[in-house]
Amino acid sequence: GTLEEDPLADVRTSYIEVSRQYRRTRYTHDDWLKHRSPDRFLSNLAEFSTSGIYRGILKEVGTVAVISSFVVLWNVFLGEGWIDSAGVHHDTFGLPLLKLPLTPFTLASPSLGLLLVFRTNSAYRRWDEARKAWGLVINNSRNIARMGTAWINEPDEEVRQRKLDRLAKCIWAFPRSLARHMQSAYTGEADYVADLRDRLDPQHADGLIQSAHRPNRALFDLATAVNDLSMHSLRRNEIDKSIVVLGDQKGASERLFSSPVPLFYTRHTARFLTIWMLLLPLGLYDSFKSMNHIGMIPCAAVLALFLFGIEELAFQLEEPFSILPLVGYSNTIGDNAVEIAQWRNIYDEDPAKRQMDM
């Protein structure tokens, strides 16, 4: 599909969705140094306005700010009156004030805090589980490349290298196909097809592109490539154990992707937070006596920014695959497999000796 055909194109191209690709971080030594730099507090504040999380909740924060402004304007100019710069009080129409006691908000805040904590913890666990699943994909892909290269018994060097090159390509094709499986066809298909055409033989690429379930086909291709290696059946069984692990992690990824945090919990938390924040200006009004209660407006807006920001963090973490660098993981796996396929046993002076293990 193309973005022109996408019924959700407006949502998919919104800033909050587009910015998810910039959260696919892979740290190096230098990145960790910057991460724990003593200047991190100032740099975090300096990047406040560019935060994708905060920009994604501007409507919610703006709504709270508008309600706060309305409460102040109503109470000051239609209710209790206002005080000018000389300290003189001016009476107005004496209409009923828009305010509530702060006690209900104080009593409800622990419950809201528990809901938000559980919501963010559940979302983080999903992200962590996805990261660990892909860690197993990386590790077992390397294991397959290592065992296949070390255990192959093929006296003809040209045939040996051809089989190992095919194995390396099949190893890369699985995580790359799984990464595409976790992406939308409107944003990931073109890059996926281009990558297959670039790295695989035409027949191999066509087989994957035309498959209904590409990770399954990639696993099948990998299994046939392993089966084509000349080695003892017990060793081939050991390699197959790693292929089984790849299949398990494919299932784990699909489970996470298709099963969100229970919707009734997510919706109740969102409703609780929204009503609590929209009514909060009424409870804060009496706490700001000076300057005609104007200080209540920025205070309510900042509280909305941070509390709605916590909920937004949970939403951003809940579906982890579009913020994990899956394509980067896949290419790393492919590069490792290609390198391992070139290795030779430096102590194996007579390639014919490998036949003894047949």
Short mmCIF file of C-alpha atoms in Angstrom, two decimals:
data_model
loop_
_atom_site.label_atom_id
_atom_site.label_comp_id
_atom_site.label_asym_id
_atom_site.label_seq_id
_atom_site.Cartn_x
_atom_site.Cartn_y
_atom_site.Cartn_z
CA GLY A 1 0.00 0.00 0.00
CA THR A 2 0.94 3.65 -0.37
CA LEU A 3 0.27 6.59 1.90
CA GLU A 4 -2.17 7.96 -0.68
CA GLU A 5 -4.30 4.81 -0.21
CA ASP A 6 -3.95 4.76 3.58
CA PRO A 7 -7.22 5.60 5.39
CA LEU A 8 -5.17 6.51 8.48
CA ALA A 9 -2.63 8.65 6.62
CA ASP A 10 -3.34 11.75 8.74
CA VAL A 11 -2.64 9.85 11.96
CA ARG A 12 0.33 7.97 10.52
CA THR A 13 2.00 11.17 9.33
CA SER A 14 1.33 13.14 12.53
CA TYR A 15 4.34 14.37 14.46
CA ILE A 16 3.84 11.99 17.36
CA GLU A 17 3.90 8.98 15.01
CA VAL A 18 6.67 10.19 12.72
CA SER A 19 8.86 11.03 15.72
CA ARG A 20 8.78 7.40 16.91
CA GLN A 21 11.48 6.52 14.41
CA TYR A 22 13.86 8.89 16.22
CA ARG A 23 13.47 6.88 19.43
CA ARG A 24 15.12 3.79 17.89
CA THR A 25 18.29 4.37 19.84
CA ARG A 26 21.32 2.07 19.80
CA TYR A 27 23.92 3.30 22.26
CA THR A 28 27.68 3.34 21.82
CA HIS A 29 30.38 4.22 24.37
CA ASP A 30 30.13 7.90 23.46
CA ASP A 31 26.35 7.84 23.80
CA TRP A 32 26.64 6.47 27.34
CA LEU A 33 29.09 9.21 28.23
CA LYS A 34 26.64 11.84 27.05
CA HIS A 35 23.79 10.02 28.79
CA ARG A 36 25.38 10.36 32.25
CA SER A 37 27.02 13.72 31.62
CA PRO A 38 26.79 16.25 34.49
CA ASP A 39 25.27 18.66 31.95
CA ARG A 40 22.33 16.34 31.21
CA PHE A 41 19.93 18.33 33.37
CA LEU A 42 20.51 21.57 31.48
CA SER A 43 20.46 19.82 28.11
CA ASN A 44 17.16 18.10 28.96
CA LEU A 45 15.62 21.45 29.85
CA ALA A 46 17.04 23.04 26.70
CA GLU A 47 15.33 20.35 24.59
CA PHE A 48 12.01 20.76 26.40
CA SER A 49 10.20 22.37 23.49
CA THR A 50 11.38 19.73 20.98
CA SER A 51 10.17 16.74 23.02
CA GLY A 52 7.92 14.49 20.96
CA ILE A 53 6.08 13.41 24.11
CA TYR A 54 5.17 16.97 25.08
CA ARG A 55 4.29 18.00 21.56
CA GLY A 56 1.97 15.02 21.38
CA ILE A 57 -0.14 16.24 24.32
CA LEU A 58 -0.43 19.93 23.44
CA LYS A 59 -4.20 19.60 22.95
CA GLU A 60 -4.70 18.20 26.44
CA VAL A 61 -2.45 20.81 28.06
CA GLY A 62 -4.07 23.58 26.04
CA THR A 63 -7.54 22.46 27.12
CA VAL A 64 -6.55 22.58 30.81
CA ALA A 65 -4.99 26.03 30.30
CA VAL A 66 -8.18 27.30 28.61
CA ILE A 67 -10.37 25.98 31.44
CA SER A 68 -8.05 27.54 34.01
CA SER A 69 -8.21 30.88 32.22
CA PHE A 70 -12.00 30.70 32.03
CA VAL A 71 -12.25 29.96 35.75
CA VAL A 72 -10.02 32.92 36.63
CA LEU A 73 -11.79 35.33 34.28
CA TRP A 74 -15.25 34.26 35.46
CA ASN A 75 -14.45 34.49 39.16
CA VAL A 76 -12.49 37.73 38.92
CA PHE A 77 -14.64 39.72 36.53
CA LEU A 78 -18.08 38.22 37.23
CA GLY A 79 -17.76 36.86 40.74
CA GLU A 80 -15.67 38.14 43.64
CA GLY A 81 -14.07 41.11 41.88
CA TRP A 82 -10.47 42.01 41.21
CA ILE A 83 -7.62 44.00 42.76
CA ASP A 84 -5.74 46.58 40.70
CA SER A 85 -2.04 47.40 40.87
CA ALA A 86 -2.69 49.94 43.62
CA GLY A 87 -4.25 47.30 45.81
CA VAL A 88 -7.81 48.62 45.41
CA HIS A 89 -10.56 45.99 45.27
CA HIS A 90 -13.21 46.38 42.58
CA ASP A 91 -16.57 44.69 43.00
CA THR A 92 -18.27 43.05 40.02
CA PHE A 93 -21.59 41.26 39.42
CA GLY A 94 -21.30 38.90 42.38
CA LEU A 95 -22.13 35.75 40.41
CA PRO A 96 -21.45 32.35 42.03
CA LEU A 97 -17.77 31.40 41.99
CA LEU A 98 -16.49 28.48 39.96
CA LYS A 99 -14.46 26.53 42.51
CA LEU A 100 -14.30 23.26 44.41
CA PRO A 101 -12.62 22.21 47.66
CA LEU A 102 -9.20 20.69 47.13
CA THR A 103 -9.92 17.72 49.43
CA PRO A 104 -11.55 15.45 46.78
CA PHE A 105 -8.52 15.84 44.54
CA THR A 106 -6.19 15.05 47.45
CA LEU A 107 -8.18 11.90 48.27
CA ALA A 108 -8.32 10.76 44.64
CA SER A 109 -4.68 11.45 43.77
CA PRO A 110 -3.24 8.21 45.32
CA SER A 111 -5.67 6.11 43.26
CA LEU A 112 -4.76 8.03 40.12
CA GLY A 113 -1.08 7.57 40.91
CA LEU A 114 -1.51 3.80 41.27
CA LEU A 115 -3.35 3.59 37.96
CA LEU A 116 -0.62 5.54 36.17
CA VAL A 117 2.16 3.51 37.78
CA PHE A 118 0.56 0.22 36.78
CA ARG A 119 -0.10 1.57 33.29
CA THR A 120 3.49 2.67 32.71
CA ASN A 121 4.97 -0.46 34.33
CA SER A 122 2.83 -2.71 32.12
CA ALA A 123 3.88 -0.77 29.02
CA TYR A 124 7.56 -0.92 30.00
CA ARG A 125 7.36 -4.67 30.58
CA ARG A 126 6.01 -5.08 27.06
CA TRP A 127 8.91 -3.02 25.66
CA ASP A 128 11.40 -5.01 27.72
CA GLU A 129 9.90 -8.33 26.63
CA ALA A 130 10.12 -7.29 22.97
CA ARG A 131 13.72 -6.18 23.44
CA LYS A 132 14.63 -9.51 25.06
CA ALA A 133 12.86 -11.46 22.31
CA TRP A 134 14.94 -9.69 19.70
CA GLY A 135 18.03 -10.26 21.82
CA LEU A 136 17.39 -13.97 21.50
CA VAL A 137 16.88 -13.55 17.75
CA ILE A 138 20.30 -11.88 17.50
CA ASN A 139 22.06 -14.44 19.68
CA ASN A 140 20.58 -17.51 18.01
CA SER A 141 21.18 -16.10 14.53
CA ARG A 142 24.85 -15.75 15.38
CA ASN A 143 24.86 -19.25 16.83
CA ILE A 144 23.47 -20.67 13.59
CA ALA A 145 26.13 -18.87 11.56
CA ARG A 146 28.89 -20.00 13.92
CA MET A 147 27.84 -23.65 14.10
CA GLY A 148 27.16 -23.87 10.37
CA THR A 149 30.57 -22.41 9.48
CA ALA A 150 32.47 -24.49 12.03
CA TRP A 151 30.74 -27.81 11.40
CA ILE A 152 30.28 -27.92 7.63
CA ASN A 153 32.16 -30.80 6.03
CA GLU A 154 32.63 -29.83 2.42
CA PRO A 155 36.01 -30.53 0.78
CA ASP A 156 35.24 -28.41 -2.27
CA GLU A 157 36.01 -24.85 -1.14
CA GLU A 158 33.84 -23.24 -3.82
CA VAL A 159 30.81 -25.35 -2.90
CA ARG A 160 31.47 -24.77 0.79
CA GLN A 161 31.52 -20.99 0.36
CA ARG A 162 28.40 -21.01 -1.79
CA LYS A 163 26.46 -22.94 0.84
CA LEU A 164 27.68 -20.70 3.65
CA ASP A 165 26.83 -17.57 1.66
CA ARG A 166 23.31 -18.92 1.19
CA LEU A 167 23.11 -19.65 4.91
CA ALA A 168 24.19 -16.07 5.76
CA LYS A 169 21.56 -14.63 3.44
CA CYS A 170 18.84 -16.81 4.95
CA ILE A 171 19.93 -15.83 8.46
CA TRP A 172 19.53 -12.14 7.58
CA ALA A 173 16.24 -12.66 5.75
CA PHE A 174 14.44 -13.93 8.85
CA PRO A 175 14.90 -10.93 11.18
CA ARG A 176 14.41 -8.54 8.25
CA SER A 177 11.13 -10.26 7.37
CA LEU A 178 10.05 -10.26 11.02
CA ALA A 179 10.85 -6.54 11.28
CA ARG A 180 8.65 -5.89 8.25
CA HIS A 181 5.96 -8.13 9.77
CA MET A 182 5.85 -5.73 12.74
CA GLN A 183 5.51 -2.66 10.48
CA SER A 184 2.65 -1.22 8.48
CA ALA A 185 2.54 -2.01 4.78
CA TYR A 186 2.10 1.73 4.15
CA THR A 187 5.47 2.63 5.68
CA GLY A 188 7.68 -0.48 5.58
CA GLU A 189 6.92 -2.38 2.37
CA ALA A 190 8.97 -0.36 -0.10
CA ASP A 191 12.16 -0.46 2.02
CA TYR A 192 11.67 -4.17 2.70
CA VAL A 193 11.35 -5.06 -0.98
CA ALA A 194 14.35 -2.89 -1.85
CA ASP A 195 16.47 -4.57 0.85
CA LEU A 196 15.52 -8.05 -0.38
CA ARG A 197 16.33 -7.15 -3.98
CA ASP A 198 19.67 -5.75 -2.87
CA ARG A 199 20.87 -8.63 -0.69
CA LEU A 200 19.18 -11.78 -1.99
CA ASP A 201 19.07 -13.72 -5.22
CA PRO A 202 16.01 -12.83 -7.36
CA GLN A 203 14.32 -16.20 -6.85
CA HIS A 204 14.90 -16.07 -3.09
CA ALA A 205 13.58 -12.49 -2.87
CA ASP A 206 10.50 -13.26 -4.97
CA GLY A 207 9.63 -16.22 -2.76
CA LEU A 208 9.64 -14.03 0.34
CA ILE A 209 7.81 -11.09 -1.23
CA GLN A 210 5.00 -13.29 -2.53
CA SER A 211 4.50 -15.17 0.75
CA ALA A 212 1.47 -14.45 2.90
CA HIS A 213 3.50 -14.91 6.10
CA ARG A 214 7.03 -13.86 5.32
CA PRO A 215 8.75 -14.76 8.62
CA ASN A 216 7.44 -18.31 8.28
CA ARG A 217 8.81 -18.51 4.74
CA ALA A 218 12.13 -17.06 5.90
CA LEU A 219 12.38 -19.74 8.60
CA PHE A 220 11.61 -22.42 6.01
CA ASP A 221 14.37 -21.07 3.73
CA LEU A 222 16.77 -21.03 6.67
CA ALA A 223 15.92 -24.63 7.59
CA THR A 224 16.53 -25.80 4.02
CA ALA A 225 19.85 -23.94 3.91
CA VAL A 226 20.93 -25.70 7.12
CA ASN A 227 19.73 -29.03 5.80
CA ASP A 228 21.88 -28.51 2.71
CA LEU A 229 25.05 -28.29 4.82
CA SER A 230 27.16 -31.43 4.87
CA MET A 231 27.53 -32.39 8.53
CA HIS A 232 26.63 -35.04 11.08
CA SER A 233 22.89 -35.23 11.80
CA LEU A 234 23.46 -34.63 15.53
CA ARG A 235 25.15 -31.34 14.75
CA ARG A 236 22.36 -30.38 12.38
CA ASN A 237 19.89 -31.07 15.18
CA GLU A 238 21.77 -28.65 17.41
CA ILE A 239 21.46 -25.93 14.78
CA ASP A 240 17.77 -26.71 14.42
CA LYS A 241 17.31 -25.98 18.13
CA SER A 242 18.36 -22.39 17.46
CA ILE A 243 15.93 -22.21 14.53
CA VAL A 244 13.17 -23.36 16.90
CA VAL A 245 14.10 -20.49 19.26
CA LEU A 246 13.76 -18.06 16.35
CA GLY A 247 10.26 -19.41 15.75
CA ASP A 248 9.41 -18.98 19.43
CA GLN A 249 10.52 -15.35 19.40
CA LYS A 250 8.50 -14.75 16.25
CA GLY A 251 5.45 -16.00 18.14
CA ALA A 252 6.32 -13.83 21.16
CA SER A 253 6.59 -10.75 18.94
CA GLU A 254 3.24 -11.49 17.30
CA ARG A 255 1.63 -11.99 20.71
CA LEU A 256 2.87 -8.62 21.97
CA PHE A 257 1.84 -6.86 18.78
CA SER A 258 -1.69 -8.27 18.64
CA SER A 259 -2.56 -8.05 22.35
CA PRO A 260 -2.50 -4.58 23.96
CA VAL A 261 -2.89 -3.85 27.65
CA PRO A 262 -6.59 -4.59 28.37
CA LEU A 263 -8.55 -1.74 26.84
CA PHE A 264 -10.91 -1.32 29.78
CA TYR A 265 -7.92 -0.56 32.01
CA THR A 266 -6.40 1.88 29.53
CA ARG A 267 -9.71 3.68 29.01
CA HIS A 268 -10.56 3.90 32.70
CA THR A 269 -7.13 5.37 33.46
CA ALA A 270 -7.50 7.90 30.64
CA ARG A 271 -11.00 8.93 31.78
CA PHE A 272 -9.92 9.22 35.42
CA LEU A 273 -6.91 11.37 34.51
CA THR A 274 -8.86 13.55 32.07
CA ILE A 275 -11.72 14.33 34.46
CA TRP A 276 -9.29 14.86 37.34
CA MET A 277 -7.21 17.33 35.32
CA LEU A 278 -10.16 19.19 33.78
CA LEU A 279 -11.69 19.79 37.22
CA LEU A 280 -8.41 20.53 38.98
CA PRO A 281 -8.44 24.28 38.15
CA LEU A 282 -11.61 24.56 40.24
CA GLY A 283 -9.80 23.05 43.20
CA LEU A 284 -6.64 25.12 42.76
CA TYR A 285 -8.41 28.47 42.59
CA ASP A 286 -8.34 29.27 46.31
CA SER A 287 -4.68 28.28 46.60
CA PHE A 288 -3.56 31.28 44.50
CA LYS A 289 -4.69 34.44 46.30
CA SER A 290 -2.22 36.96 44.90
CA MET A 291 -2.31 38.62 41.48
CA ASN A 292 -6.01 37.85 41.04
CA HIS A 293 -5.32 34.07 40.98
CA ILE A 294 -3.44 34.31 37.67
CA GLY A 295 -0.70 31.99 38.93
CA MET A 296 -3.19 29.14 38.88
CA ILE A 297 -3.16 29.06 35.06
CA PRO A 298 0.52 28.12 34.49
CA CYS A 299 0.45 25.82 37.52
CA ALA A 300 -2.47 23.79 36.14
CA ALA A 301 -0.87 23.71 32.69
CA VAL A 302 2.44 22.38 34.05
CA LEU A 303 0.64 19.72 36.09
CA ALA A 304 -1.28 18.69 32.97
CA LEU A 305 1.95 18.53 30.98
CA PHE A 306 3.60 16.12 33.38
CA LEU A 307 0.60 13.94 34.24
CA PHE A 308 -0.64 13.59 30.67
CA GLY A 309 3.02 13.07 29.75
CA ILE A 310 3.17 10.01 32.01
CA GLU A 311 0.15 8.55 30.27
CA GLU A 312 1.64 9.36 26.87
CA LEU A 313 4.83 7.54 27.84
CA ALA A 314 2.76 4.42 28.47
CA PHE A 315 1.08 4.70 25.07
CA GLN A 316 4.43 5.14 23.34
CA LEU A 317 5.94 2.09 25.09
CA GLU A 318 2.92 -0.19 24.77
CA GLU A 319 3.62 -1.02 21.11
CA PRO A 320 7.41 -1.44 21.24
CA PHE A 321 8.26 -2.56 17.73
CA SER A 322 8.07 0.84 16.05
CA ILE A 323 10.51 2.33 18.59
CA LEU A 324 12.98 -0.56 18.59
CA PRO A 325 15.63 -0.39 15.83
CA LEU A 326 14.53 -3.66 14.26
CA VAL A 327 15.96 -2.97 10.81
CA GLY A 328 19.26 -2.01 12.44
CA TYR A 329 19.23 -5.25 14.43
CA SER A 330 18.53 -7.19 11.23
CA ASN A 331 21.37 -5.60 9.32
CA THR A 332 23.76 -6.23 12.20
CA ILE A 333 22.73 -9.89 12.19
CA GLY A 334 23.26 -10.04 8.42
CA ASP A 335 26.69 -8.41 8.60
CA ASN A 336 27.76 -10.75 11.40
CA ALA A 337 26.57 -13.80 9.46
CA VAL A 338 28.43 -12.74 6.32
CA GLU A 339 31.62 -12.20 8.31
CA ILE A 340 31.35 -15.52 10.16
CA ALA A 341 30.79 -17.34 6.85
CA GLN A 342 34.25 -16.19 5.75
CA TRP A 343 36.05 -17.64 8.76
CA ARG A 344 38.21 -20.74 8.56
CA ASN A 345 39.83 -22.95 11.16
CA ILE A 346 43.43 -21.76 11.16
CA TYR A 347 44.59 -25.09 12.61
CA ASP A 348 42.86 -27.18 9.94
CA GLU A 349 45.81 -27.79 7.62
CA ASP A 350 44.17 -30.65 5.72
CA PRO A 351 40.55 -29.93 4.65
CA ALA A 352 40.16 -33.63 3.82
CA LYS A 353 40.25 -34.39 7.56
CA ARG A 354 36.80 -32.86 7.85
CA GLN A 355 35.43 -35.91 6.10
CA MET A 356 36.10 -37.95 9.23
CA ASP A 357 33.14 -36.29 10.94
CA MET A 358 30.70 -37.10 8.15
#
